[in-house]
Coordinates of C-alpha atoms in Angstrom, one line a residue:
M119 CA 80.9 -160.1 -43.4
R120 CA 80.8 -157.1 -44.3
C121 CA 83.6 -155.0 -46.2
L122 CA 85.1 -152.6 -44.0
R123 CA 85.5 -149.5 -45.7
G124 CA 86.4 -150.9 -49.1
C125 CA 90.2 -151.7 -47.1
L126 CA 92.3 -150.2 -50.0
P127 CA 92.1 -146.5 -49.0
C128 CA 92.9 -147.4 -45.8
G129 CA 96.1 -150.0 -46.5
C130 CA 94.7 -153.3 -46.0
H131 CA 95.0 -155.9 -49.1
I132 CA 91.6 -157.1 -50.7
G133 CA 92.4 -160.6 -52.3
G134 CA 91.9 -163.7 -51.3
R135 CA 91.4 -167.6 -52.7
N136 CA 88.5 -168.4 -54.9
G137 CA 87.5 -164.4 -55.1
G138 CA 87.0 -164.5 -51.6
R139 CA 87.9 -161.1 -49.6
S140 CA 90.3 -160.8 -47.0
V141 CA 91.4 -158.1 -44.9
K142 CA 94.9 -157.3 -43.7
Q143 CA 96.1 -155.0 -41.7
Q144 CA 99.2 -154.0 -39.5
I145 CA 98.3 -152.0 -36.7
I146 CA 100.9 -150.6 -34.3
I147 CA 99.7 -148.4 -31.9
S148 CA 102.7 -146.2 -29.3
G149 CA 101.8 -144.3 -26.2
K150 CA 102.6 -143.3 -22.9
G151 CA 101.4 -145.4 -19.9
G152 CA 97.9 -144.7 -19.1
Q153 CA 97.0 -142.8 -22.2
G154 CA 95.2 -146.0 -23.1
V155 CA 97.1 -147.9 -25.3
L156 CA 96.2 -151.6 -24.1
F157 CA 92.1 -150.2 -24.3
L158 CA 93.2 -149.3 -28.0
T159 CA 94.4 -152.3 -28.7
R160 CA 91.9 -153.9 -26.9
L161 CA 89.3 -152.5 -29.1
L162 CA 90.8 -152.7 -32.6
A163 CA 91.4 -157.2 -31.4
E164 CA 87.2 -157.1 -30.8
A165 CA 86.2 -155.6 -33.7
G166 CA 88.9 -158.1 -36.1
M167 CA 87.3 -160.5 -34.0
V168 CA 83.7 -159.1 -34.4
A169 CA 83.9 -159.2 -38.2
G170 CA 85.2 -162.8 -38.5
L171 CA 88.7 -162.3 -39.4
P172 CA 91.7 -163.3 -37.4
V173 CA 93.7 -161.4 -35.3
L174 CA 97.3 -161.3 -33.4
T175 CA 98.5 -159.0 -30.9
S176 CA 101.4 -158.0 -29.0
E177 CA 102.2 -155.5 -26.6
T178 CA 105.7 -154.0 -24.7
H179 CA 105.4 -152.0 -22.0
G180 CA 108.0 -152.7 -18.9
M181 CA 108.7 -148.9 -18.0
A182 CA 104.7 -148.1 -18.8
M183 CA 103.6 -147.4 -15.2
R184 CA 106.6 -144.5 -14.8
G185 CA 105.2 -142.9 -17.8
G186 CA 107.9 -145.1 -20.0
T187 CA 106.4 -146.2 -23.5
V188 CA 104.2 -148.6 -24.4
I189 CA 103.8 -149.9 -28.3
S190 CA 101.5 -152.5 -28.9
H191 CA 101.2 -154.7 -32.2
V192 CA 97.8 -155.2 -33.5
K193 CA 97.3 -157.9 -37.1
V194 CA 93.9 -158.2 -38.7
G195 CA 93.6 -161.0 -40.9
S196 CA 96.0 -163.8 -41.7
F197 CA 99.3 -163.5 -40.3
M198 CA 101.3 -166.1 -38.5
S199 CA 103.3 -164.1 -36.0
P200 CA 102.4 -161.2 -33.5
L201 CA 105.0 -158.9 -34.1
I202 CA 105.1 -156.2 -37.0
R203 CA 109.2 -155.3 -38.1
K204 CA 109.8 -152.0 -38.2
G205 CA 108.4 -150.6 -41.8
G206 CA 105.6 -153.2 -42.1
A207 CA 102.8 -151.1 -40.4
D208 CA 99.8 -149.8 -42.5
A209 CA 98.7 -147.5 -39.6
G210 CA 100.2 -146.3 -36.6
L211 CA 98.4 -144.7 -34.1
F212 CA 100.5 -142.3 -31.7
L213 CA 98.6 -141.0 -28.6
S214 CA 101.5 -138.8 -28.0
H215 CA 103.3 -136.6 -30.4
S216 CA 107.0 -137.4 -29.1
N217 CA 105.9 -141.0 -29.8
I218 CA 106.9 -140.4 -33.5
A219 CA 110.3 -140.4 -32.9
I220 CA 110.6 -143.4 -31.0
H221 CA 108.2 -146.0 -32.8
G222 CA 107.3 -143.9 -36.3
D223 CA 109.8 -146.2 -37.9
Y224 CA 107.2 -149.4 -37.7
V225 CA 104.9 -147.4 -40.2
G226 CA 106.2 -148.8 -43.8
P227 CA 105.9 -146.7 -47.4
G228 CA 102.2 -145.9 -47.7
G229 CA 101.1 -146.5 -44.5
R230 CA 99.3 -143.6 -42.5
C231 CA 100.0 -141.8 -39.1
V232 CA 97.4 -140.5 -36.7
V233 CA 98.9 -138.7 -34.3
N234 CA 97.2 -136.8 -31.4
T235 CA 99.2 -133.2 -31.4
D236 CA 98.4 -129.5 -32.2
R237 CA 101.2 -129.4 -34.3
A238 CA 101.5 -129.8 -38.2
G239 CA 103.4 -132.8 -39.9
D240 CA 103.5 -135.5 -42.3
F241 CA 100.9 -136.9 -40.7
L242 CA 97.2 -136.8 -39.7
G243 CA 97.4 -134.5 -36.9
V244 CA 94.5 -134.1 -34.2
D245 CA 94.7 -132.4 -31.1
A246 CA 92.7 -135.2 -28.8
T247 CA 93.9 -134.0 -25.4
E248 CA 91.9 -130.7 -26.4
Y249 CA 89.1 -132.1 -27.8
A250 CA 88.6 -134.7 -24.5
R251 CA 89.4 -131.8 -22.7
E252 CA 86.4 -129.9 -23.8
L253 CA 84.5 -132.7 -23.1
G254 CA 85.4 -133.0 -19.7
S255 CA 87.9 -136.2 -19.2
L256 CA 91.2 -136.6 -20.6
L257 CA 90.4 -140.6 -20.2
M258 CA 89.0 -139.6 -23.9
T259 CA 92.0 -138.9 -25.8
N260 CA 92.2 -142.1 -26.8
L261 CA 89.1 -142.8 -27.7
V262 CA 88.9 -139.3 -29.9
L263 CA 91.5 -140.4 -31.4
L264 CA 90.6 -143.7 -32.6
G265 CA 87.4 -141.7 -34.1
Y266 CA 89.4 -139.6 -35.6
A267 CA 91.7 -142.4 -37.5
I268 CA 88.4 -144.3 -38.1
T269 CA 86.0 -141.3 -40.0
K270 CA 89.7 -141.1 -42.4
G271 CA 89.1 -144.8 -43.2
V272 CA 92.9 -145.5 -41.6
L273 CA 91.5 -148.6 -40.2
F274 CA 89.9 -152.0 -41.4
C275 CA 86.7 -151.1 -39.8
D276 CA 84.2 -148.5 -40.0
A277 CA 82.2 -146.5 -36.5
S278 CA 79.1 -148.9 -36.6
L279 CA 81.3 -152.0 -35.8
M280 CA 83.8 -149.9 -33.4
R281 CA 80.9 -148.7 -31.6
T282 CA 79.1 -151.9 -30.9
V283 CA 82.4 -152.7 -29.6
I284 CA 83.0 -150.2 -27.6
E285 CA 79.6 -150.7 -26.2
Q286 CA 80.1 -154.3 -25.7
T287 CA 84.4 -153.7 -23.9
S288 CA 83.6 -150.8 -22.0
P289 CA 83.4 -151.1 -18.3
P290 CA 79.6 -150.1 -17.2
R291 CA 80.9 -146.6 -15.6
K292 CA 82.5 -145.5 -18.8
R293 CA 81.1 -146.7 -21.2
E294 CA 79.0 -143.2 -22.2
L295 CA 82.3 -141.4 -21.4
N296 CA 83.7 -143.6 -23.7
L297 CA 81.5 -143.3 -26.7
R298 CA 81.4 -139.7 -26.1
G299 CA 85.0 -139.7 -26.8
F300 CA 84.8 -141.6 -30.2
E301 CA 81.8 -139.5 -31.2
R302 CA 84.0 -136.4 -30.7
G303 CA 86.9 -138.0 -32.9
L304 CA 84.2 -139.2 -35.8
H305 CA 83.0 -135.8 -36.0
L306 CA 85.9 -133.7 -36.4

């Protein structure tokens, strides 16, 4: 297993028994129904498993079909339960600026938030929606945000690993679209 970005800048913990390396990162993904929260969750979980790490996920999306909020929890590394306590997340991916008010308190002190927004704030903001629109499909918004988060060193995995996971996980008819969105986010 290769080191996934050196990990300390992204909030991961390197350590482990016998001098071995371990990665522990707690990530929340928040958005509205239809924005691709669950697909991002799957991609991060797959990336963790490809890297040989234990992964736990949990989702809450009861009213998502009516534009309600969706939150998922991704734990990469050795954890006992899938849920992240408020203030416990190392990173938060927010597909909508308004979701910071709803789920922002899950990200702990020192944690980093990546937000799809055209506004400035105490977070890493990127107008992923506009970049996806420029590429021709708003369906790429979540992939643009993911690429941006990776290039900023927020997540446990690197671009090469995630590119492979996107290629293997995306349905064939959406593979090129997803990769284009991801690559756009990497180059912002």
